[in-house]
JSON list of N, CA and C in Angstrom, two decimals:
[
{"chain": "A", "resi": 1, "resn": "MET", "atom": "N", "xyz": [20.44, -26.52, -4.23]},
{"chain": "A", "resi": 1, "resn": "MET", "atom": "CA", "xyz": [20.81, -27.79, -3.63]},
{"chain": "A", "resi": 1, "resn": "MET", "atom": "C", "xyz": [20.24, -27.85, -2.21]},
{"chain": "A", "resi": 2, "resn": "GLU", "atom": "N", "xyz": [19.78, -29.03, -1.84]},
{"chain": "A", "resi": 2, "resn": "GLU", "atom": "CA", "xyz": [19.19, -29.24, -0.53]},
{"chain": "A", "resi": 2, "resn": "GLU", "atom": "C", "xyz": [20.29, -29.28, 0.55]},
{"chain": "A", "resi": 3, "resn": "ARG", "atom": "N", "xyz": [19.97, -28.74, 1.72]},
{"chain": "A", "resi": 3, "resn": "ARG", "atom": "CA", "xyz": [20.91, -28.76, 2.83]},
{"chain": "A", "resi": 3, "resn": "ARG", "atom": "C", "xyz": [21.06, -30.19, 3.34]},
{"chain": "A", "resi": 4, "resn": "LEU", "atom": "N", "xyz": [22.30, -30.60, 3.57]},
{"chain": "A", "resi": 4, "resn": "LEU", "atom": "CA", "xyz": [22.58, -31.95, 4.08]},
{"chain": "A", "resi": 4, "resn": "LEU", "atom": "C", "xyz": [22.88, -31.89, 5.57]},
{"chain": "A", "resi": 5, "resn": "ASP", "atom": "N", "xyz": [22.50, -32.94, 6.27]},
{"chain": "A", "resi": 5, "resn": "ASP", "atom": "CA", "xyz": [22.77, -33.06, 7.70]},
{"chain": "A", "resi": 5, "resn": "ASP", "atom": "C", "xyz": [23.28, -34.45, 8.01]},
{"chain": "A", "resi": 6, "resn": "VAL", "atom": "N", "xyz": [24.06, -34.56, 9.09]},
{"chain": "A", "resi": 6, "resn": "VAL", "atom": "CA", "xyz": [24.49, -35.87, 9.56]},
{"chain": "A", "resi": 6, "resn": "VAL", "atom": "C", "xyz": [23.24, -36.69, 9.89]},
{"chain": "A", "resi": 7, "resn": "GLY", "atom": "N", "xyz": [23.19, -37.92, 9.42]},
{"chain": "A", "resi": 7, "resn": "GLY", "atom": "CA", "xyz": [22.04, -38.79, 9.65]},
{"chain": "A", "resi": 7, "resn": "GLY", "atom": "C", "xyz": [21.11, -38.90, 8.46]},
{"chain": "A", "resi": 8, "resn": "ASP", "atom": "N", "xyz": [21.28, -38.03, 7.45]},
{"chain": "A", "resi": 8, "resn": "ASP", "atom": "CA", "xyz": [20.44, -38.10, 6.24]},
{"chain": "A", "resi": 8, "resn": "ASP", "atom": "C", "xyz": [20.74, -39.39, 5.47]},
{"chain": "A", "resi": 9, "resn": "LEU", "atom": "N", "xyz": [19.69, -39.96, 4.89]},
{"chain": "A", "resi": 9, "resn": "LEU", "atom": "CA", "xyz": [19.83, -41.10, 3.99]},
{"chain": "A", "resi": 9, "resn": "LEU", "atom": "C", "xyz": [20.00, -40.53, 2.58]},
{"chain": "A", "resi": 10, "resn": "VAL", "atom": "N", "xyz": [21.10, -40.90, 1.91]},
{"chain": "A", "resi": 10, "resn": "VAL", "atom": "CA", "xyz": [21.43, -40.31, 0.61]},
{"chain": "A", "resi": 10, "resn": "VAL", "atom": "C", "xyz": [21.73, -41.39, -0.43]},
{"chain": "A", "resi": 11, "resn": "GLN", "atom": "N", "xyz": [21.69, -40.97, -1.69]},
{"chain": "A", "resi": 11, "resn": "GLN", "atom": "CA", "xyz": [21.99, -41.86, -2.81]},
{"chain": "A", "resi": 11, "resn": "GLN", "atom": "C", "xyz": [23.02, -41.18, -3.70]},
{"chain": "A", "resi": 12, "resn": "TRP", "atom": "N", "xyz": [23.90, -41.98, -4.33]},
{"chain": "A", "resi": 12, "resn": "TRP", "atom": "CA", "xyz": [24.87, -41.49, -5.28]},
{"chain": "A", "resi": 12, "resn": "TRP", "atom": "C", "xyz": [25.19, -42.62, -6.26]},
{"chain": "A", "resi": 13, "resn": "SER", "atom": "N", "xyz": [25.90, -42.30, -7.33]},
{"chain": "A", "resi": 13, "resn": "SER", "atom": "CA", "xyz": [26.28, -43.29, -8.34]},
{"chain": "A", "resi": 13, "resn": "SER", "atom": "C", "xyz": [27.78, -43.47, -8.36]},
{"chain": "A", "resi": 14, "resn": "GLU", "atom": "N", "xyz": [28.19, -44.71, -8.61]},
{"chain": "A", "resi": 14, "resn": "GLU", "atom": "CA", "xyz": [29.61, -45.04, -8.77]},
{"chain": "A", "resi": 14, "resn": "GLU", "atom": "C", "xyz": [29.75, -45.93, -10.00]},
{"chain": "A", "resi": 15, "resn": "LEU", "atom": "N", "xyz": [30.94, -45.90, -10.60]},
{"chain": "A", "resi": 15, "resn": "LEU", "atom": "CA", "xyz": [31.20, -46.81, -11.71]},
{"chain": "A", "resi": 15, "resn": "LEU", "atom": "C", "xyz": [31.30, -48.22, -11.16]},
{"chain": "A", "resi": 16, "resn": "GLY", "atom": "N", "xyz": [30.71, -49.17, -11.89]},
{"chain": "A", "resi": 16, "resn": "GLY", "atom": "CA", "xyz": [30.74, -50.57, -11.49]},
{"chain": "A", "resi": 16, "resn": "GLY", "atom": "C", "xyz": [32.11, -51.19, -11.72]},
{"chain": "A", "resi": 17, "resn": "PRO", "atom": "N", "xyz": [32.24, -52.48, -11.39]},
{"chain": "A", "resi": 17, "resn": "PRO", "atom": "CA", "xyz": [33.52, -53.17, -11.53]},
{"chain": "A", "resi": 17, "resn": "PRO", "atom": "C", "xyz": [34.06, -53.18, -12.96]},
{"chain": "A", "resi": 18, "resn": "ASN", "atom": "N", "xyz": [33.16, -53.16, -13.96]},
{"chain": "A", "resi": 18, "resn": "ASN", "atom": "CA", "xyz": [33.63, -53.18, -15.35]},
{"chain": "A", "resi": 18, "resn": "ASN", "atom": "C", "xyz": [34.08, -51.80, -15.83]},
{"chain": "A", "resi": 19, "resn": "GLY", "atom": "N", "xyz": [33.82, -50.76, -15.03]},
{"chain": "A", "resi": 19, "resn": "GLY", "atom": "CA", "xyz": [34.25, -49.41, -15.38]},
{"chain": "A", "resi": 19, "resn": "GLY", "atom": "C", "xyz": [33.33, -48.66, -16.31]},
{"chain": "A", "resi": 20, "resn": "TYR", "atom": "N", "xyz": [32.22, -49.26, -16.72]},
{"chain": "A", "resi": 20, "resn": "TYR", "atom": "CA", "xyz": [31.31, -48.62, -17.66]},
{"chain": "A", "resi": 20, "resn": "TYR", "atom": "C", "xyz": [29.94, -48.35, -17.04]},
{"chain": "A", "resi": 21, "resn": "LYS", "atom": "N", "xyz": [29.31, -49.38, -16.52]},
{"chain": "A", "resi": 21, "resn": "LYS", "atom": "CA", "xyz": [27.96, -49.26, -15.99]},
{"chain": "A", "resi": 21, "resn": "LYS", "atom": "C", "xyz": [27.98, -48.61, -14.60]},
{"chain": "A", "resi": 22, "resn": "GLN", "atom": "N", "xyz": [27.08, -47.63, -14.39]},
{"chain": "A", "resi": 22, "resn": "GLN", "atom": "CA", "xyz": [26.99, -46.98, -13.09]},
{"chain": "A", "resi": 22, "resn": "GLN", "atom": "C", "xyz": [26.09, -47.76, -12.16]},
{"chain": "A", "resi": 23, "resn": "GLU", "atom": "N", "xyz": [26.50, -47.84, -10.89]},
{"chain": "A", "resi": 23, "resn": "GLU", "atom": "CA", "xyz": [25.70, -48.50, -9.88]},
{"chain": "A", "resi": 23, "resn": "GLU", "atom": "C", "xyz": [25.21, -47.46, -8.88]},
{"chain": "A", "resi": 24, "resn": "LYS", "atom": "N", "xyz": [23.95, -47.55, -8.49]},
{"chain": "A", "resi": 24, "resn": "LYS", "atom": "CA", "xyz": [23.40, -46.64, -7.48]},
{"chain": "A", "resi": 24, "resn": "LYS", "atom": "C", "xyz": [23.73, -47.19, -6.10]},
{"chain": "A", "resi": 25, "resn": "LYS", "atom": "N", "xyz": [24.19, -46.32, -5.22]},
{"chain": "A", "resi": 25, "resn": "LYS", "atom": "CA", "xyz": [24.54, -46.68, -3.85]},
{"chain": "A", "resi": 25, "resn": "LYS", "atom": "C", "xyz": [23.71, -45.84, -2.90]},
{"chain": "A", "resi": 26, "resn": "ILE", "atom": "N", "xyz": [23.44, -46.37, -1.71]},
{"chain": "A", "resi": 26, "resn": "ILE", "atom": "CA", "xyz": [22.75, -45.59, -0.68]},
{"chain": "A", "resi": 26, "resn": "ILE", "atom": "C", "xyz": [23.51, -45.73, 0.63]},
{"chain": "A", "resi": 27, "resn": "GLY", "atom": "N", "xyz": [23.37, -44.71, 1.47]},
{"chain": "A", "resi": 27, "resn": "GLY", "atom": "CA", "xyz": [24.06, -44.74, 2.75]},
{"chain": "A", "resi": 27, "resn": "GLY", "atom": "C", "xyz": [23.59, -43.62, 3.65]},
{"chain": "A", "resi": 28, "resn": "ILE", "atom": "N", "xyz": [24.17, -43.59, 4.85]},
{"chain": "A", "resi": 28, "resn": "ILE", "atom": "CA", "xyz": [23.82, -42.60, 5.86]},
{"chain": "A", "resi": 28, "resn": "ILE", "atom": "C", "xyz": [25.03, -41.71, 6.13]},
{"chain": "A", "resi": 29, "resn": "ILE", "atom": "N", "xyz": [24.82, -40.40, 6.09]},
{"chain": "A", "resi": 29, "resn": "ILE", "atom": "CA", "xyz": [25.92, -39.45, 6.32]},
{"chain": "A", "resi": 29, "resn": "ILE", "atom": "C", "xyz": [26.35, -39.50, 7.78]},
{"chain": "A", "resi": 30, "resn": "SER", "atom": "N", "xyz": [27.66, -39.69, 8.00]},
{"chain": "A", "resi": 30, "resn": "SER", "atom": "CA", "xyz": [28.19, -39.69, 9.37]},
{"chain": "A", "resi": 30, "resn": "SER", "atom": "C", "xyz": [29.01, -38.44, 9.66]},
{"chain": "A", "resi": 31, "resn": "GLU", "atom": "N", "xyz": [29.46, -37.75, 8.60]},
{"chain": "A", "resi": 31, "resn": "GLU", "atom": "CA", "xyz": [30.26, -36.53, 8.80]},
{"chain": "A", "resi": 31, "resn": "GLU", "atom": "C", "xyz": [30.23, -35.69, 7.52]},
{"chain": "A", "resi": 32, "resn": "LEU", "atom": "N", "xyz": [30.17, -34.37, 7.69]},
{"chain": "A", "resi": 32, "resn": "LEU", "atom": "CA", "xyz": [30.28, -33.41, 6.59]},
{"chain": "A", "resi": 32, "resn": "LEU", "atom": "C", "xyz": [31.46, -32.49, 6.89]},
{"chain": "A", "resi": 33, "resn": "TYR", "atom": "N", "xyz": [32.30, -32.25, 5.89]},
{"chain": "A", "resi": 33, "resn": "TYR", "atom": "CA", "xyz": [33.48, -31.42, 6.13]},
{"chain": "A", "resi": 33, "resn": "TYR", "atom": "C", "xyz": [34.02, -30.84, 4.83]},
{"chain": "A", "resi": 34, "resn": "LEU", "atom": "N", "xyz": [34.87, -29.82, 4.97]},
{"chain": "A", "resi": 34, "resn": "LEU", "atom": "CA", "xyz": [35.58, -29.22, 3.85]},
{"chain": "A", "resi": 34, "resn": "LEU", "atom": "C", "xyz": [37.03, -29.67, 3.90]},
{"chain": "A", "resi": 35, "resn": "GLU", "atom": "N", "xyz": [37.59, -29.96, 2.72]},
{"chain": "A", "resi": 35, "resn": "GLU", "atom": "CA", "xyz": [39.00, -30.35, 2.63]},
{"chain": "A", "resi": 35, "resn": "GLU", "atom": "C", "xyz": [39.65, -29.54, 1.52]},
{"chain": "A", "resi": 36, "resn": "LYS", "atom": "N", "xyz": [40.82, -29.02, 1.78]},
{"chain": "A", "resi": 36, "resn": "LYS", "atom": "CA", "xyz": [41.54, -28.23, 0.78]},
{"chain": "A", "resi": 36, "resn": "LYS", "atom": "C", "xyz": [42.20, -29.18, -0.21]},
{"chain": "A", "resi": 37, "resn": "ARG", "atom": "N", "xyz": [41.85, -29.02, -1.47]},
{"chain": "A", "resi": 37, "resn": "ARG", "atom": "CA", "xyz": [42.45, -29.81, -2.56]},
{"chain": "A", "resi": 37, "resn": "ARG", "atom": "C", "xyz": [42.93, -28.84, -3.60]},
{"chain": "A", "resi": 38, "resn": "GLY", "atom": "N", "xyz": [44.23, -28.77, -3.73]},
{"chain": "A", "resi": 38, "resn": "GLY", "atom": "CA", "xyz": [44.81, -27.75, -4.59]},
{"chain": "A", "resi": 38, "resn": "GLY", "atom": "C", "xyz": [44.60, -26.40, -3.93]},
{"chain": "A", "resi": 39, "resn": "SER", "atom": "N", "xyz": [43.99, -25.48, -4.64]},
{"chain": "A", "resi": 39, "resn": "SER", "atom": "CA", "xyz": [43.74, -24.15, -4.07]},
{"chain": "A", "resi": 39, "resn": "SER", "atom": "C", "xyz": [42.27, -23.95, -3.69]},
{"chain": "A", "resi": 40, "resn": "ARG", "atom": "N", "xyz": [41.49, -25.03, -3.70]},
{"chain": "A", "resi": 40, "resn": "ARG", "atom": "CA", "xyz": [40.05, -24.91, -3.42]},
{"chain": "A", "resi": 40, "resn": "ARG", "atom": "C", "xyz": [39.63, -25.78, -2.24]},
{"chain": "A", "resi": 41, "resn": "ASN", "atom": "N", "xyz": [38.57, -25.33, -1.57]},
{"chain": "A", "resi": 41, "resn": "ASN", "atom": "CA", "xyz": [37.93, -26.15, -0.56]},
{"chain": "A", "resi": 41, "resn": "ASN", "atom": "C", "xyz": [36.88, -27.01, -1.25]},
{"chain": "A", "resi": 42, "resn": "VAL", "atom": "N", "xyz": [36.88, -28.30, -0.95]},
{"chain": "A", "resi": 42, "resn": "VAL", "atom": "CA", "xyz": [35.95, -29.24, -1.54]},
{"chain": "A", "resi": 42, "resn": "VAL", "atom": "C", "xyz": [35.05, -29.78, -0.43]},
{"chain": "A", "resi": 43, "resn": "ALA", "atom": "N", "xyz": [33.74, -29.77, -0.65]},
{"chain": "A", "resi": 43, "resn": "ALA", "atom": "CA", "xyz": [32.78, -30.29, 0.33]},
{"chain": "A", "resi": 43, "resn": "ALA", "atom": "C", "xyz": [32.68, -31.80, 0.16]},
{"chain": "A", "resi": 44, "resn": "LEU", "atom": "N", "xyz": [32.94, -32.52, 1.26]},
{"chain": "A", "resi": 44, "resn": "LEU", "atom": "CA", "xyz": [32.92, -33.97, 1.25]},
{"chain": "A", "resi": 44, "resn": "LEU", "atom": "C", "xyz": [32.00, -34.49, 2.36]},
{"chain": "A", "resi": 45, "resn": "ALA", "atom": "N", "xyz": [31.53, -35.71, 2.17]},
{"chain": "A", "resi": 45, "resn": "ALA", "atom": "CA", "xyz": [30.72, -36.38, 3.18]},
{"chain": "A", "resi": 45, "resn": "ALA", "atom": "C", "xyz": [31.31, -37.76, 3.44]},
{"chain": "A", "resi": 46, "resn": "ARG", "atom": "N", "xyz": [31.41, -38.11, 4.70]},
{"chain": "A", "resi": 46, "resn": "ARG", "atom": "CA", "xyz": [31.78, -39.46, 5.08]},
{"chain": "A", "resi": 46, "resn": "ARG", "atom": "C", "xyz": [30.46, -40.21, 5.25]},
{"chain": "A", "resi": 47, "resn": "ILE", "atom": "N", "xyz": [30.31, -41.32, 4.53]},
{"chain": "A", "resi": 47, "resn": "ILE", "atom": "CA", "xyz": [29.03, -42.03, 4.46]},
{"chain": "A", "resi": 47, "resn": "ILE", "atom": "C", "xyz": [29.23, -43.50, 4.81]},
{"chain": "A", "resi": 48, "resn": "ASN", "atom": "N", "xyz": [28.33, -44.03, 5.63]},
{"chain": "A", "resi": 48, "resn": "ASN", "atom": "CA", "xyz": [28.28, -45.47, 5.89]},
{"chain": "A", "resi": 48, "resn": "ASN", "atom": "C", "xyz": [27.33, -46.07, 4.86]},
{"chain": "A", "resi": 49, "resn": "GLU", "atom": "N", "xyz": [27.91, -46.79, 3.90]},
{"chain": "A", "resi": 49, "resn": "GLU", "atom": "CA", "xyz": [27.12, -47.37, 2.82]},
{"chain": "A", "resi": 49, "resn": "GLU", "atom": "C", "xyz": [26.23, -48.49, 3.34]},
{"chain": "A", "resi": 50, "resn": "ILE", "atom": "N", "xyz": [25.01, -48.56, 2.83]},
{"chain": "A", "resi": 50, "resn": "ILE", "atom": "CA", "xyz": [24.10, -49.65, 3.19]},
{"chain": "A", "resi": 50, "resn": "ILE", "atom": "C", "xyz": [24.17, -50.68, 2.07]},
{"chain": "A", "resi": 51, "resn": "ILE", "atom": "N", "xyz": [24.48, -51.91, 2.46]},
{"chain": "A", "resi": 51, "resn": "ILE", "atom": "CA", "xyz": [24.61, -52.98, 1.47]},
{"chain": "A", "resi": 51, "resn": "ILE", "atom": "C", "xyz": [23.53, -54.02, 1.69]},
{"chain": "A", "resi": 52, "resn": "LYS", "atom": "N", "xyz": [23.13, -54.69, 0.62]},
{"chain": "A", "resi": 52, "resn": "LYS", "atom": "CA", "xyz": [22.10, -55.74, 0.70]},
{"chain": "A", "resi": 52, "resn": "LYS", "atom": "C", "xyz": [22.74, -57.03, 1.18]},
{"chain": "A", "resi": 53, "resn": "SER", "atom": "N", "xyz": [21.99, -57.77, 1.95]},
{"chain": "A", "resi": 53, "resn": "SER", "atom": "CA", "xyz": [22.46, -59.05, 2.47]},
{"chain": "A", "resi": 53, "resn": "SER", "atom": "C", "xyz": [21.32, -60.05, 2.41]},
{"chain": "A", "resi": 54, "resn": "LYS", "atom": "N", "xyz": [21.64, -61.31, 2.13]},
{"chain": "A", "resi": 54, "resn": "LYS", "atom": "CA", "xyz": [20.60, -62.33, 2.08]},
{"chain": "A", "resi": 54, "resn": "LYS", "atom": "C", "xyz": [20.08, -62.66, 3.47]},
{"chain": "A", "resi": 55, "resn": "SER", "atom": "N", "xyz": [20.95, -62.63, 4.48]},
{"chain": "A", "resi": 55, "resn": "SER", "atom": "CA", "xyz": [20.52, -62.99, 5.83]},
{"chain": "A", "resi": 55, "resn": "SER", "atom": "C", "xyz": [19.83, -61.84, 6.55]},
{"chain": "A", "resi": 56, "resn": "ASN", "atom": "N", "xyz": [20.19, -60.60, 6.22]},
{"chain": "A", "resi": 56, "resn": "ASN", "atom": "CA", "xyz": [19.55, -59.43, 6.82]},
{"chain": "A", "resi": 56, "resn": "ASN", "atom": "C", "xyz": [18.94, -58.58, 5.72]},
{"chain": "A", "resi": 57, "resn": "LEU", "atom": "N", "xyz": [17.99, -57.74, 6.10]},
{"chain": "A", "resi": 57, "resn": "LEU", "atom": "CA", "xyz": [17.39, -56.85, 5.11]},
{"chain": "A", "resi": 57, "resn": "LEU", "atom": "C", "xyz": [18.44, -55.91, 4.55]},
{"chain": "A", "resi": 58, "resn": "SER", "atom": "N", "xyz": [19.26, -55.34, 5.43]},
{"chain": "A", "resi": 58, "resn": "SER", "atom": "CA", "xyz": [20.36, -54.48, 4.99]},
{"chain": "A", "resi": 58, "resn": "SER", "atom": "C", "xyz": [21.40, -54.39, 6.10]},
{"chain": "A", "resi": 59, "resn": "LEU", "atom": "N", "xyz": [22.61, -54.08, 5.72]},
{"chain": "A", "resi": 59, "resn": "LEU", "atom": "CA", "xyz": [23.72, -53.95, 6.65]},
{"chain": "A", "resi": 59, "resn": "LEU", "atom": "C", "xyz": [24.46, -52.65, 6.39]},
{"chain": "A", "resi": 60, "resn": "LEU", "atom": "N", "xyz": [25.06, -52.08, 7.43]},
{"chain": "A", "resi": 60, "resn": "LEU", "atom": "CA", "xyz": [25.95, -50.94, 7.21]},
{"chain": "A", "resi": 60, "resn": "LEU", "atom": "C", "xyz": [27.27, -51.50, 6.72]},
{"chain": "A", "resi": 61, "resn": "GLY", "atom": "N", "xyz": [27.70, -51.01, 5.58]},
{"chain": "A", "resi": 61, "resn": "GLY", "atom": "CA", "xyz": [28.96, -51.46, 5.01]},
{"chain": "A", "resi": 61, "resn": "GLY", "atom": "C", "xyz": [30.09, -50.53, 5.40]},
{"chain": "A", "resi": 62, "resn": "ARG", "atom": "N", "xyz": [31.12, -50.55, 4.60]},
{"chain": "A", "resi": 62, "resn": "ARG", "atom": "CA", "xyz": [32.29, -49.74, 4.90]},
{"chain": "A", "resi": 62, "resn": "ARG", "atom": "C", "xyz": [32.00, -48.26, 4.76]},
{"chain": "A", "resi": 63, "resn": "GLU", "atom": "N", "xyz": [32.84, -47.47, 5.37]},
{"chain": "A", "resi": 63, "resn": "GLU", "atom": "CA", "xyz": [32.70, -46.03, 5.31]},
{"chain": "A", "resi": 63, "resn": "GLU", "atom": "C", "xyz": [33.34, -45.53, 4.02]},
{"chain": "A", "resi": 64, "resn": "LYS", "atom": "N", "xyz": [32.68, -44.57, 3.37]},
{"chain": "A", "resi": 64, "resn": "LYS", "atom": "CA", "xyz": [33.17, -44.02, 2.11]},
{"chain": "A", "resi": 64, "resn": "LYS", "atom": "C", "xyz": [33.22, -42.51, 2.18]},
{"chain": "A", "resi": 65, "resn": "GLU", "atom": "N", "xyz": [34.10, -41.93, 1.38]},
{"chain": "A", "resi": 65, "resn": "GLU", "atom": "CA", "xyz": [34.19, -40.48, 1.23]},
{"chain": "A", "resi": 65, "resn": "GLU", "atom": "C", "xyz": [33.61, -40.12, -0.14]},
{"chain": "A", "resi": 66, "resn": "VAL", "atom": "N", "xyz": [32.58, -39.26, -0.15]},
{"chain": "A", "resi": 66, "resn": "VAL", "atom": "CA", "xyz": [31.88, -38.94, -1.39]},
{"chain": "A", "resi": 66, "resn": "VAL", "atom": "C", "xyz": [31.76, -37.42, -1.51]},
{"chain": "A", "resi": 67, "resn": "LEU", "atom": "N", "xyz": [31.90, -36.90, -2.73]},
{"chain": "A", "resi": 67, "resn": "LEU", "atom": "CA", "xyz": [31.70, -35.48, -2.96]},
{"chain": "A", "resi": 67, "resn": "LEU", "atom": "C", "xyz": [30.25, -35.11, -2.69]},
{"chain": "A", "resi": 68, "resn": "VAL", "atom": "N", "xyz": [30.04, -34.02, -1.96]},
{"chain": "A", "resi": 68, "resn": "VAL", "atom": "CA", "xyz": [28.69, -33.59, -1.60]},
{"chain": "A", "resi": 68, "resn": "VAL", "atom": "C", "xyz": [27.83, -33.33, -2.83]},
{"chain": "A", "resi": 69, "resn": "VAL", "atom": "N", "xyz": [28.42, -32.79, -3.90]},
{"chain": "A", "resi": 69, "resn": "VAL", "atom": "CA", "xyz": [27.64, -32.48, -5.11]},
{"chain": "A", "resi": 69, "resn": "VAL", "atom": "C", "xyz": [27.09, -33.75, -5.78]},
{"chain": "A", "resi": 70, "resn": "SER", "atom": "N", "xyz": [27.61, -34.92, -5.43]},
{"chain": "A", "resi": 70, "resn": "SER", "atom": "CA", "xyz": [27.16, -36.18, -6.02]},
{"chain": "A", "resi": 70, "resn": "SER", "atom": "C", "xyz": [25.96, -36.77, -5.29]},
{"chain": "A", "resi": 71, "resn": "LEU", "atom": "N", "xyz": [25.58, -36.18, -4.16]},
{"chain": "A", "resi": 71, "resn": "LEU", "atom": "CA", "xyz": [24.57, -36.78, -3.29]},
{"chain": "A", "resi": 71, "resn": "LEU", "atom": "C", "xyz": [23.16, -36.29, -3.60]},
{"chain": "A", "resi": 72, "resn": "HIS", "atom": "N", "xyz": [22.22, -37.22, -3.49]},
{"chain": "A", "resi": 72, "resn": "HIS", "atom": "CA", "xyz": [20.79, -36.92, -3.61]},
{"chain": "A", "resi": 72, "resn": "HIS", "atom": "C", "xyz": [20.12, -37.41, -2.34]},
{"chain": "A", "resi": 73, "resn": "VAL", "atom": "N", "xyz": [19.38, -36.54, -1.65]},
{"chain": "A", "resi": 73, "resn": "VAL", "atom": "CA", "xyz": [18.75, -36.89, -0.38]},
{"chain": "A", "resi": 73, "resn": "VAL", "atom": "C", "xyz": [17.51, -37.76, -0.62]},
{"chain": "A", "resi": 74, "resn": "LEU", "atom": "N", "xyz": [17.48, -38.92, 0.05]},
{"chain": "A", "resi": 74, "resn": "LEU", "atom": "CA", "xyz": [16.32, -39.81, -0.01]},
{"chain": "A", "resi": 74, "resn": "LEU", "atom": "C", "xyz": [15.41, -39.58, 1.20]},
{"chain": "A", "resi": 75, "resn": "SER", "atom": "N", "xyz": [16.02, -39.30, 2.35]},
{"chain": "A", "resi": 75, "resn": "SER", "atom": "CA", "xyz": [15.24, -39.07, 3.57]},
{"chain": "A", "resi": 75, "resn": "SER", "atom": "C", "xyz": [16.03, -38.18, 4.51]},
{"chain": "A", "resi": 76, "resn": "LYS", "atom": "N", "xyz": [15.38, -37.15, 5.04]},
{"chain": "A", "resi": 76, "resn": "LYS", "atom": "CA", "xyz": [16.02, -36.22, 5.96]},
{"chain": "A", "resi": 76, "resn": "LYS", "atom": "C", "xyz": [15.93, -36.74, 7.38]},
{"chain": "A", "resi": 77, "resn": "VAL", "atom": "N", "xyz": [16.97, -36.47, 8.16]},
{"chain": "A", "resi": 77, "resn": "VAL", "atom": "CA", "xyz": [16.93, -36.79, 9.58]},
{"chain": "A", "resi": 77, "resn": "VAL", "atom": "C", "xyz": [16.00, -35.79, 10.26]},
{"chain": "A", "resi": 78, "resn": "SER", "atom": "N", "xyz": [15.26, -36.24, 11.25]},
{"chain": "A", "resi": 78, "resn": "SER", "atom": "CA", "xyz": [14.31, -35.39, 11.95]},
{"chain": "A", "resi": 78, "resn": "SER", "atom": "C", "xyz": [14.98, -34.72, 13.14]},
{"chain": "A", "resi": 79, "resn": "GLU", "atom": "N", "xyz": [14.60, -33.50, 13.43]},
{"chain": "A", "resi": 79, "resn": "GLU", "atom": "CA", "xyz": [15.15, -32.82, 14.60]},
{"chain": "A", "resi": 79, "resn": "GLU", "atom": "C", "xyz": [14.81, -33.58, 15.87]},
{"chain": "A", "resi": 80, "resn": "ASN", "atom": "N", "xyz": [13.66, -34.23, 15.91]},
{"chain": "A", "resi": 80, "resn": "ASN", "atom": "CA", "xyz": [13.26, -35.02, 17.07]},
{"chain": "A", "resi": 80, "resn": "ASN", "atom": "C", "xyz": [14.23, -36.18, 17.33]},
{"chain": "A", "resi": 81, "resn": "ASN", "atom": "N", "xyz": [14.75, -36.77, 16.26]},
{"chain": "A", "resi": 81, "resn": "ASN", "atom": "CA", "xyz": [15.70, -37.88, 16.41]},
{"chain": "A", "resi": 81, "resn": "ASN", "atom": "C", "xyz": [16.97, -37.43, 17.12]},
{"chain": "A", "resi": 82, "resn": "GLU", "atom": "N", "xyz": [17.39, -36.19, 16.88]},
{"chain": "A", "resi": 82, "resn": "GLU", "atom": "CA", "xyz": [18.63, -35.71, 17.49]},
{"chain": "A", "resi": 82, "resn": "GLU", "atom": "C", "xyz": [18.48, -35.55, 19.00]},
{"chain": "A", "resi": 83, "resn": "LEU", "atom": "N", "xyz": [17.24, -35.41, 19.51]},
{"chain": "A", "resi": 83, "resn": "LEU", "atom": "CA", "xyz": [17.02, -35.21, 20.92]},
{"chain": "A", "resi": 83, "resn": "LEU", "atom": "C", "xyz": [16.92, -36.52, 21.70]},
{"chain": "A", "resi": 84, "resn": "LEU", "atom": "N", "xyz": [16.78, -37.64, 21.01]},
{"chain": "A", "resi": 84, "resn": "LEU", "atom": "CA", "xyz": [16.66, -38.93, 21.67]},
{"chain": "A", "resi": 84, "resn": "LEU", "atom": "C", "xyz": [18.01, -39.40, 22.17]},
{"chain": "A", "resi": 85, "resn": "SER", "atom": "N", "xyz": [18.05, -39.92, 23.37]},
{"chain": "A", "resi": 85, "resn": "SER", "atom": "CA", "xyz": [19.29, -40.50, 23.89]},
{"chain": "A", "resi": 85, "resn": "SER", "atom": "C", "xyz": [19.13, -42.01, 23.99]},
{"chain": "A", "resi": 86, "resn": "VAL", "atom": "N", "xyz": [20.19, -42.71, 23.72]},
{"chain": "A", "resi": 86, "resn": "VAL", "atom": "CA", "xyz": [20.15, -44.18, 23.74]},
{"chain": "A", "resi": 86, "resn": "VAL", "atom": "C", "xyz": [20.91, -44.68, 24.93]}
]
């Protein structure tokens, strides 16, 4: 499995509104953490989902909690980006 970092662009699947068809989602990782569930530690990612909009090319949507094992990296954050200050 590829190493994940805050700022990575990732993709995952969720069940659609009908409960059958899977929808692909994309977003940016804002936090990576372990949470104890039962007797095990589970790796989770807090992700800002990117949603399509007619007025904008894309928007950051609501924040979601997704299992790390469900994520596929689309684009890695660059070390150079972490050094930039805004």
